Amino acid sequence: MGFDSVSASTKPTQIPTQEEDPSSPCASLLSFNTAPHHKNTATSVIFSSLILVACIALSAASAFALLLFSSSSAPRTGASFASLQTTSRPLTKLNRPVVLLISSDGFRFGYQFKTHTPNIHRLIANGTEAETGLIPVFPSLTFPNHYSIVTGLYPAYHGIINNHFDDPKTGEVFTMASHEPKWWLGEPLWETVANHGLKAAAYFWAGSEVHKGSWTCPQDFCMVYNGSVPFDERVDTVLSYFDLPTSEIPVFMALYFEDPDHQGHKVGPDDPEINEAVAGIDRMIGKLIDGLEKRGVFEDVTIIMVGDHGMVGTCDKKLIFLDDLAPWIDIPADWVQSYTPLLAIRPPPGFAPSDVVAKMNEGLQSGKVQNGKNLKMYLKEKLPSRLHYAASARIPPIIGMVDEGYTVEQKGTKRQECGGAHGYDNALFSMRTIFIGHGPQFARGRKVPSFENVQIYNLVTSILNIQGAPNNGSVSFPSAVLLPDPHKF
Ligand SMILES: [Zn+2]
């Protein structure tokens, strides 16, 4: 299936506008008022006027109440006053918008409350936050999600359908170290920016080392992945870009931290070790803010802080073994592209996928397979459409949906299975991560409903005021989240 069909094949999602409230008493009063059964016109006019006046008074009162509420809950810095903001704030030092996109891997929504995170909370209080977290794409894995964030595409369309997979046409294997452009479809933000003749920078982001379009992963502005580079060094490098002459400062910068995913896998999301990792990320955010303030650009720079997915504990012996299905069907290991939490199976020619799915589900539902009812097999075309996980030949024909916290293995082993995992259904709350936007176009202290990370691409191109590539995000999303910019040229 061609990449060009992206826009036509998926429906953009809309977030509800918060201003409209169908349950408003005035809305119902006014609709009563316009009903046709008033016979006495004069009385009707007086009655209407009274209701109208009452409604105006009520609206003013609620607006005032809102003002009071907002001003008490949103800390004020500088001259801003949260609820009075109607347009974006002008730049004071930079000559054009700069977006710094930061990812903290595996930062489950809620981690920001687990320990003291003053710097993250400073961004939240003075910026716009997805109130109940950012929704990852399915599968809620690192590479598919990081590349969705920067392309606005679901994995079926950007091609990175798993952290590792086979190309069924060529037999070639994709791993997280594959940088050939043929794997990486779509147009990531650094490429969009470069195609506009502007500068971009990436300090470790899935796909950033791949040469695409005008993007050549330029030295000093695009780092070759090395997980042992200390976080401090990454932050120092990003800050050093702001010491360049104004016209040479990259307008888009991506910055990646492996924590707290690393700890989450090891000990699960509820261990104190997570708190330390989260505090470490908060220190890096503090260091960034300090550095930007020292350079006088903190209020000019747009910081978007996200994670790629959440994390859930995988203890309690929630195991499912494929070998237990032997009475119904043999699933040899070489049919299995990935086990858990994304169970992906490509049987060889001669085995009808629908037959394999039917036999597996029969076994899983029989009550004779341990935890069998916590795994359901699908032909990829029959997966719920909200997962958008079918339209690519790279996606194996058979996908298993594993219940939260369960693990699929080939056969039983004696080792203890305790830790954390992600990759599950993106509708699970535990898979959510954070979204915080701070900068001239983000209202201070604003909360927006949760949204999928494919919306971020359009958000960034809108802030940068450049034309983006077609994608799965909604074109109206930026105007629902950003303050209108009267300075746009
Ligand atoms: Zn991750």
Coordinates of C-alpha atoms and ligand atoms in Angstrom, one line a residue:
M1 CA 0.0 0.0 0.0
G2 CA 1.4 3.3 -1.0
F3 CA 2.5 6.0 1.3
D4 CA 0.5 8.6 -0.7
S5 CA -2.8 7.1 0.5
V6 CA -2.2 8.2 4.1
S7 CA -4.5 11.1 4.2
A8 CA -7.3 9.4 2.4
S9 CA -7.2 6.2 4.4
T10 CA -7.3 7.6 7.9
K11 CA -9.7 10.0 9.5
P12 CA -8.1 12.9 11.4
T13 CA -9.1 12.9 15.0
Q14 CA -10.7 15.9 16.5
I15 CA -10.4 17.1 20.1
P16 CA -13.5 18.6 21.5
T17 CA -13.3 22.4 21.9
Q18 CA -13.6 23.2 25.5
E19 CA -15.5 26.4 25.0
E20 CA -18.7 24.7 23.9
D21 CA -21.0 23.4 26.6
P22 CA -24.2 21.9 25.3
S23 CA -25.5 21.7 28.9
S24 CA -25.3 25.4 29.3
P25 CA -28.5 26.7 31.0
C26 CA -28.6 29.6 28.7
A27 CA -28.5 27.4 25.6
S28 CA -31.6 25.6 26.8
L29 CA -33.3 28.8 27.9
L30 CA -32.6 30.5 24.6
S31 CA -33.9 27.5 22.7
F32 CA -37.0 27.6 24.8
N33 CA -37.2 31.3 24.0
T34 CA -37.2 30.7 20.3
A35 CA -39.9 28.0 20.4
P36 CA -42.9 29.0 18.2
H37 CA -45.7 28.7 20.7
H38 CA -45.6 32.2 22.2
K39 CA -48.8 33.9 21.0
N40 CA -48.4 37.3 22.7
T41 CA -45.7 39.0 20.8
A42 CA -45.2 41.9 23.2
T43 CA -44.9 39.6 26.2
S44 CA -42.7 37.4 24.3
V45 CA -40.3 40.2 23.4
I46 CA -40.1 41.4 27.1
F47 CA -39.7 37.8 28.2
S48 CA -36.9 37.2 25.7
S49 CA -35.1 40.4 26.7
L50 CA -35.3 39.4 30.4
I51 CA -33.8 36.0 29.7
L52 CA -31.2 37.5 27.4
V53 CA -30.1 40.0 30.1
A54 CA -30.1 37.2 32.7
C55 CA -28.0 35.1 30.4
I56 CA -25.5 37.9 29.8
A57 CA -25.2 38.4 33.5
L58 CA -24.8 34.7 34.1
S59 CA -22.1 34.5 31.4
A60 CA -20.3 37.5 32.9
A61 CA -20.5 35.9 36.3
S62 CA -19.1 32.6 35.1
A63 CA -16.4 34.3 33.1
F64 CA -15.4 36.2 36.3
A65 CA -15.5 33.0 38.3
L66 CA -13.3 31.3 35.7
L67 CA -10.9 34.3 35.8
L68 CA -10.6 34.0 39.6
F69 CA -10.1 30.2 39.4
S70 CA -7.5 30.4 36.7
S71 CA -5.6 33.2 38.3
S72 CA -5.5 31.4 41.6
S73 CA -4.4 28.0 40.1
A74 CA -1.9 29.3 37.5
P75 CA 1.2 30.8 38.9
R76 CA 2.1 34.2 37.4
T77 CA 5.5 34.9 36.1
G78 CA 6.5 38.1 34.4
A79 CA 3.6 40.2 33.3
S80 CA 1.4 37.3 32.2
F81 CA -2.0 36.6 33.5
A82 CA -3.2 33.2 32.4
S83 CA -6.8 33.9 31.5
L84 CA -6.2 37.2 29.8
Q85 CA -4.0 35.6 27.2
T86 CA -5.7 35.6 23.8
T87 CA -2.8 35.7 21.5
S88 CA 0.8 34.4 21.5
R89 CA 3.5 36.4 23.2
P90 CA 5.9 38.2 20.9
L91 CA 9.6 37.1 20.7
T92 CA 12.0 39.4 22.5
K93 CA 15.4 38.1 21.5
L94 CA 15.1 35.5 18.8
N95 CA 14.1 36.5 15.3
R96 CA 12.0 33.5 14.6
P97 CA 10.3 30.7 16.6
V98 CA 12.6 27.9 17.8
V99 CA 11.1 24.5 19.0
L100 CA 13.0 22.2 21.3
L101 CA 11.4 18.8 21.4
I102 CA 12.5 16.7 24.4
S103 CA 11.7 13.0 24.9
S104 CA 12.0 11.2 28.2
D105 CA 11.7 7.5 27.2
G106 CA 9.1 5.6 29.1
F107 CA 7.9 8.6 31.2
R108 CA 4.6 7.1 32.2
F109 CA 1.9 9.7 32.8
G110 CA 1.8 10.2 36.6
Y111 CA 5.5 9.9 37.2
Q112 CA 5.6 13.7 37.5
F113 CA 3.7 13.3 40.8
K114 CA 5.9 10.5 42.2
T115 CA 8.7 12.7 43.4
H116 CA 9.8 16.3 43.6
T117 CA 9.9 17.6 40.1
P118 CA 10.0 21.4 40.4
N119 CA 11.3 22.1 36.9
I120 CA 8.8 19.9 35.1
H121 CA 6.1 21.5 37.2
R122 CA 7.4 24.9 36.3
L123 CA 6.8 24.1 32.6
I124 CA 3.4 22.6 33.4
A125 CA 2.3 25.7 35.5
N126 CA 3.4 28.1 32.9
G127 CA 2.5 26.1 29.8
T128 CA -0.1 23.9 28.3
E129 CA -0.4 20.3 29.4
A130 CA -2.4 17.2 28.2
E131 CA -4.3 16.9 31.4
T132 CA -4.6 13.1 31.4
G133 CA -1.5 12.4 29.4
L134 CA -0.3 11.9 25.8
I135 CA -1.6 8.8 24.0
P136 CA 1.0 6.7 22.2
V137 CA 0.4 5.0 18.9
F138 CA 0.0 1.2 18.8
P139 CA 2.3 -0.7 19.4
S140 CA 3.3 1.4 22.4
L141 CA 7.0 0.7 21.7
T142 CA 10.0 3.1 21.5
F143 CA 10.9 3.3 17.8
P144 CA 7.4 3.3 16.4
N145 CA 6.4 6.1 18.8
H146 CA 9.4 8.3 18.5
Y147 CA 9.0 8.2 14.7
S148 CA 5.3 8.9 14.9
I149 CA 6.0 12.0 17.0
V150 CA 8.3 13.5 14.4
T151 CA 6.3 12.4 11.3
G152 CA 2.7 12.6 12.4
L153 CA 2.1 9.2 10.9
Y154 CA 0.9 5.9 12.4
P155 CA 3.5 3.1 12.2
A156 CA 1.8 1.4 9.3
Y157 CA 2.5 4.6 7.2
H158 CA 5.9 5.6 8.5
G159 CA 7.2 2.0 8.2
I160 CA 8.7 1.5 11.6
I161 CA 6.1 -1.0 12.7
N162 CA 8.2 -2.5 15.5
N163 CA 11.6 -2.1 17.1
H164 CA 12.8 -5.0 14.9
F165 CA 11.1 -6.7 12.0
D166 CA 11.6 -8.5 8.7
D167 CA 10.8 -7.1 5.3
P168 CA 8.7 -10.0 3.8
K169 CA 9.6 -8.9 0.3
T170 CA 13.4 -8.9 0.6
G171 CA 13.9 -10.9 3.8
E172 CA 16.0 -8.1 5.2
V173 CA 15.9 -7.4 8.9
F174 CA 15.3 -4.0 10.5
T175 CA 17.0 -3.4 13.8
M176 CA 17.3 -0.2 15.9
A177 CA 20.7 0.3 14.2
S178 CA 19.3 0.3 10.7
H179 CA 19.8 3.8 9.1
E180 CA 19.0 3.0 5.4
P181 CA 16.4 5.5 4.1
K182 CA 14.3 2.6 2.6
W183 CA 13.1 1.6 6.1
W184 CA 12.1 5.1 7.2
L185 CA 9.1 6.4 5.3
G186 CA 7.3 9.7 5.8
E187 CA 9.0 13.1 6.4
P188 CA 10.4 13.7 9.8
L189 CA 10.5 17.2 11.2
W190 CA 14.2 17.7 10.7
E191 CA 13.7 16.9 7.0
T192 CA 10.7 19.2 6.7
V193 CA 12.8 22.0 8.3
A194 CA 15.8 21.3 6.1
N195 CA 13.6 21.2 3.0
H196 CA 12.6 24.8 3.9
G197 CA 16.2 25.9 3.9
L198 CA 16.2 26.1 7.7
K199 CA 18.5 24.5 10.2
A200 CA 17.6 21.5 12.5
A201 CA 19.5 19.6 15.1
A202 CA 18.9 16.2 16.7
Y203 CA 20.6 14.8 19.7
F204 CA 19.6 11.1 19.5
W205 CA 16.2 10.5 18.1
A206 CA 15.0 7.4 16.3
G207 CA 15.5 8.1 12.6
S208 CA 17.6 11.2 12.9
E209 CA 20.7 9.6 11.5
V210 CA 18.9 8.6 8.3
H211 CA 19.7 10.9 5.3
K212 CA 16.4 12.0 3.8
G213 CA 15.6 14.8 1.4
S214 CA 17.7 17.9 2.4
W215 CA 18.5 16.3 5.7
T216 CA 22.0 14.8 5.8
C217 CA 22.5 14.4 9.5
P218 CA 25.1 17.2 9.6
Q219 CA 28.1 16.9 11.9
D220 CA 27.8 18.8 15.2
F221 CA 24.0 19.1 14.7
C222 CA 23.1 15.4 14.5
M223 CA 24.7 13.0 16.9
V224 CA 25.5 9.3 16.1
Y225 CA 23.7 7.3 18.8
N226 CA 25.8 6.5 21.8
G227 CA 23.8 5.7 25.0
S228 CA 26.8 6.3 27.2
V229 CA 26.9 10.1 26.5
P230 CA 26.0 11.7 29.9
F231 CA 22.7 13.6 29.9
D232 CA 24.5 16.7 31.0
E233 CA 26.7 16.7 27.9
R234 CA 23.6 16.4 25.7
V235 CA 22.0 19.4 27.4
D236 CA 25.2 21.4 27.2
T237 CA 25.4 20.8 23.5
V238 CA 21.8 21.8 22.9
L239 CA 22.4 25.0 24.9
S240 CA 25.6 25.8 22.9
Y241 CA 23.4 26.1 19.8
F242 CA 21.9 29.2 21.4
D243 CA 25.4 30.8 21.5
L244 CA 25.5 30.8 17.7
P245 CA 24.7 33.9 15.7
T246 CA 20.9 34.3 15.7
S247 CA 20.5 33.3 12.1
E248 CA 22.4 30.1 12.6
I249 CA 20.4 28.8 15.6
P250 CA 18.6 25.6 14.5
V251 CA 14.8 26.3 14.5
F252 CA 14.1 22.8 15.5
M253 CA 16.0 20.7 18.0
A254 CA 15.2 17.2 19.2
L255 CA 16.7 15.9 22.4
Y256 CA 16.4 12.4 23.8
F257 CA 16.9 10.8 27.2
E258 CA 16.8 7.0 27.8
D259 CA 15.4 7.4 31.4
P260 CA 13.2 6.4 33.1
D261 CA 12.4 3.6 30.5
H262 CA 15.6 1.8 31.4
Q263 CA 14.7 1.6 35.1
G264 CA 11.0 0.9 34.4
H265 CA 11.9 -2.3 32.5
K266 CA 14.2 -3.4 35.3
V267 CA 12.0 -2.8 38.4
G268 CA 8.5 -1.9 37.1
P269 CA 6.8 1.5 37.4
D270 CA 6.3 1.5 41.2
D271 CA 9.8 1.0 42.5
P272 CA 11.6 3.9 44.2
E273 CA 14.4 3.6 41.6
I274 CA 11.9 5.2 39.2
N275 CA 11.7 8.2 41.5
E276 CA 15.4 8.8 41.2
A277 CA 15.4 8.5 37.5
V278 CA 12.5 10.9 37.2
A279 CA 14.3 13.4 39.5
G280 CA 17.3 13.0 37.3
I281 CA 15.2 14.0 34.2
D282 CA 13.8 16.9 36.2
R283 CA 17.4 18.1 36.9
M284 CA 18.1 18.1 33.2
I285 CA 15.0 20.2 32.5
G286 CA 16.2 22.6 35.2
K287 CA 19.6 22.8 33.6
L288 CA 18.0 23.6 30.3
I289 CA 15.8 26.3 31.8
D290 CA 18.8 27.8 33.6
G291 CA 20.9 27.8 30.4
L292 CA 18.2 29.3 28.4
E293 CA 17.5 32.0 31.0
K294 CA 21.2 32.9 31.2
R295 CA 21.1 33.4 27.5
G296 CA 17.9 35.5 27.8
V297 CA 15.9 33.2 25.5
F298 CA 13.8 31.0 27.8
E299 CA 10.6 32.8 27.1
D300 CA 11.2 32.9 23.4
V301 CA 12.0 29.2 23.0
T302 CA 9.2 26.7 22.7
I303 CA 9.8 23.6 24.8
I304 CA 7.7 20.6 24.0
M305 CA 8.4 17.8 26.6
V306 CA 7.0 14.4 25.8
G307 CA 7.5 10.7 26.4
D308 CA 7.1 7.9 23.9
H309 CA 4.9 5.5 26.0
G310 CA 4.2 4.5 29.6
M311 CA 5.1 1.4 31.6
V312 CA 3.2 -1.3 33.5
G313 CA 4.4 -3.9 36.0
T314 CA 4.8 -7.5 34.7
C315 CA 5.0 -9.4 37.9
D316 CA 2.5 -11.8 39.4
K317 CA 3.1 -14.7 37.0
K318 CA 1.0 -13.3 34.2
L319 CA 2.5 -15.6 31.7
I320 CA 1.1 -17.2 28.5
F321 CA 3.1 -19.9 26.7
L322 CA 2.7 -20.6 23.0
D323 CA 3.8 -24.2 23.5
D324 CA 0.6 -24.7 25.6
L325 CA -1.4 -24.4 22.3
A326 CA 0.2 -27.6 20.9
P327 CA -3.0 -29.6 21.2
W328 CA -4.7 -27.1 18.8
I329 CA -1.7 -25.9 16.7
D330 CA 2.1 -25.9 16.7
I331 CA 3.5 -22.4 16.7
P332 CA 7.2 -22.8 15.9
A333 CA 9.5 -20.1 17.1
D334 CA 10.5 -19.2 13.6
W335 CA 7.0 -18.1 12.8
V336 CA 7.1 -15.5 15.6
Q337 CA 8.5 -12.1 14.7
S338 CA 8.0 -10.7 18.2
Y339 CA 6.5 -12.2 21.4
T340 CA 5.6 -9.6 23.9
P341 CA 3.7 -7.4 24.4
L342 CA 3.3 -7.3 20.7
L343 CA 2.7 -10.9 19.5
A344 CA 3.4 -10.9 15.8
I345 CA 3.3 -14.1 13.8
R346 CA 4.0 -14.7 10.1
P347 CA 3.4 -18.4 9.2
P348 CA 5.1 -19.7 6.1
P349 CA 3.3 -20.2 2.8
G350 CA 1.0 -23.1 2.9
F351 CA -0.5 -22.1 6.3
A352 CA -3.6 -19.9 6.0
P353 CA -3.4 -17.1 8.6
S354 CA -7.1 -17.3 9.2
D355 CA -6.8 -21.0 10.1
V356 CA -3.9 -20.3 12.5
V357 CA -5.9 -17.5 14.2
A358 CA -9.0 -19.7 14.6
K359 CA -7.0 -22.6 16.1
M360 CA -5.0 -20.4 18.4
N361 CA -8.2 -18.6 19.6
E362 CA -9.9 -22.0 20.1
G363 CA -7.0 -23.1 22.4
L364 CA -6.8 -19.8 24.2
Q365 CA -10.5 -19.8 24.9
S366 CA -10.7 -23.5 25.9
G367 CA -9.9 -22.8 29.6
K368 CA -7.1 -25.3 29.4
V369 CA -4.3 -22.9 28.6
Q370 CA -2.8 -20.9 31.5
N371 CA -3.9 -17.3 31.2
G372 CA -5.2 -18.1 27.7
K373 CA -8.2 -15.7 28.0
N374 CA -5.7 -12.8 28.4
L375 CA -4.5 -13.2 24.8
K376 CA -6.7 -12.8 21.7
M377 CA -5.4 -13.4 18.2
Y378 CA -6.5 -11.3 15.1
L379 CA -5.8 -11.2 11.4
K380 CA -4.3 -7.8 11.2
E381 CA -7.2 -6.5 9.0
K382 CA -9.6 -7.5 11.8
L383 CA -7.8 -5.6 14.6
P384 CA -9.9 -2.7 15.9
S385 CA -9.5 0.2 13.4
R386 CA -8.5 2.6 16.2
L387 CA -5.1 0.8 16.3
H388 CA -4.3 1.7 12.6
Y389 CA -2.2 -1.3 12.5
A390 CA -2.8 -3.1 9.2
A391 CA -1.9 -1.1 6.1
S392 CA 1.7 -2.2 5.7
A393 CA 3.2 -5.4 4.3
R394 CA 5.8 -5.2 7.0
I395 CA 3.1 -5.9 9.7
P396 CA 2.8 -9.7 10.0
P397 CA -0.6 -11.1 9.1
I398 CA -1.3 -12.3 12.6
I399 CA -1.3 -10.0 15.7
G400 CA -2.1 -11.0 19.3
M401 CA -3.6 -8.5 21.7
V402 CA -2.2 -9.2 25.1
D403 CA -4.0 -8.0 28.2
E404 CA -2.3 -5.4 30.4
G405 CA 0.8 -6.7 32.3
Y406 CA 0.7 -10.2 30.6
T407 CA 3.8 -11.7 28.9
V408 CA 3.9 -14.1 26.0
E409 CA 6.7 -16.7 25.8
Q410 CA 7.4 -19.7 23.7
K411 CA 7.6 -22.1 26.7
G412 CA 7.8 -22.0 30.4
T413 CA 11.1 -21.3 32.1
K414 CA 12.1 -21.3 35.8
R415 CA 13.3 -17.7 35.9
Q416 CA 11.2 -15.1 37.7
E417 CA 9.3 -12.7 35.4
C418 CA 9.2 -9.4 37.3
G419 CA 9.8 -6.0 35.9
G420 CA 8.0 -3.6 33.6
A421 CA 6.9 -3.6 30.0
H422 CA 5.2 -1.5 27.3
G423 CA 3.9 -2.2 23.8
Y424 CA 0.4 -3.0 24.9
D425 CA -2.9 -1.6 23.6
N426 CA -2.5 2.2 23.4
A427 CA -6.0 2.6 25.0
L428 CA -4.5 1.5 28.3
F429 CA -4.0 4.3 30.7
S430 CA -0.7 2.8 31.9
M431 CA 0.7 3.3 28.4
R432 CA 0.1 7.0 28.4
T433 CA 3.0 9.5 28.7
I434 CA 3.3 13.2 29.2
F435 CA 2.8 16.2 27.0
I436 CA 3.9 19.7 28.1
G437 CA 4.2 22.7 25.8
H438 CA 5.9 25.8 27.1
G439 CA 6.5 28.9 24.9
P440 CA 5.1 32.0 23.2
Q441 CA 2.2 30.1 21.6
F442 CA 1.2 28.0 24.6
A443 CA -1.2 29.5 27.1
R444 CA 0.0 29.5 30.7
G445 CA -1.6 27.1 33.0
R446 CA -3.9 25.6 30.3
K447 CA -5.0 21.9 30.3
V448 CA -6.1 20.2 27.1
P449 CA -7.7 16.8 26.7
S450 CA -5.5 13.8 25.9
F451 CA -4.5 13.4 22.3
E452 CA -2.5 11.0 20.2
N453 CA 1.1 11.8 19.5
V454 CA 0.6 11.9 15.7
Q455 CA -0.8 15.4 16.3
I456 CA 2.6 16.8 17.4
Y457 CA 4.0 17.1 13.9
N458 CA 1.4 19.7 12.8
L459 CA 1.8 21.4 16.1
V460 CA 5.5 22.0 15.5
T461 CA 5.2 23.0 11.8
S462 CA 2.4 25.4 12.9
I463 CA 4.7 27.0 15.5
L464 CA 7.5 27.2 13.0
N465 CA 5.1 28.6 10.5
I466 CA 6.2 26.2 7.7
Q467 CA 4.2 23.9 5.5
G468 CA 4.4 20.3 6.7
A469 CA 4.0 17.0 4.8
P470 CA 0.7 15.2 4.6
N471 CA 0.2 13.1 7.8
N472 CA -2.3 11.4 10.1
G473 CA -2.7 14.4 12.4
S474 CA -5.7 16.8 12.1
V475 CA -5.0 20.1 10.4
S476 CA -7.2 21.9 12.9
F477 CA -5.4 20.5 15.9
P478 CA -2.8 23.3 16.3
S479 CA -5.5 26.0 16.4
A480 CA -7.3 24.1 19.1
V481 CA -4.2 24.0 21.3
L482 CA -2.1 27.0 20.4
L483 CA -2.7 30.7 21.0
P484 CA -3.3 32.4 17.7
D485 CA -0.2 34.2 16.4
P486 CA -0.9 37.7 15.2
H487 CA 2.7 38.1 14.1
K488 CA 2.5 35.3 11.5
F489 CA 3.8 36.3 8.2
Ligands
ZN1 ZN 10.6 3.8 24.9

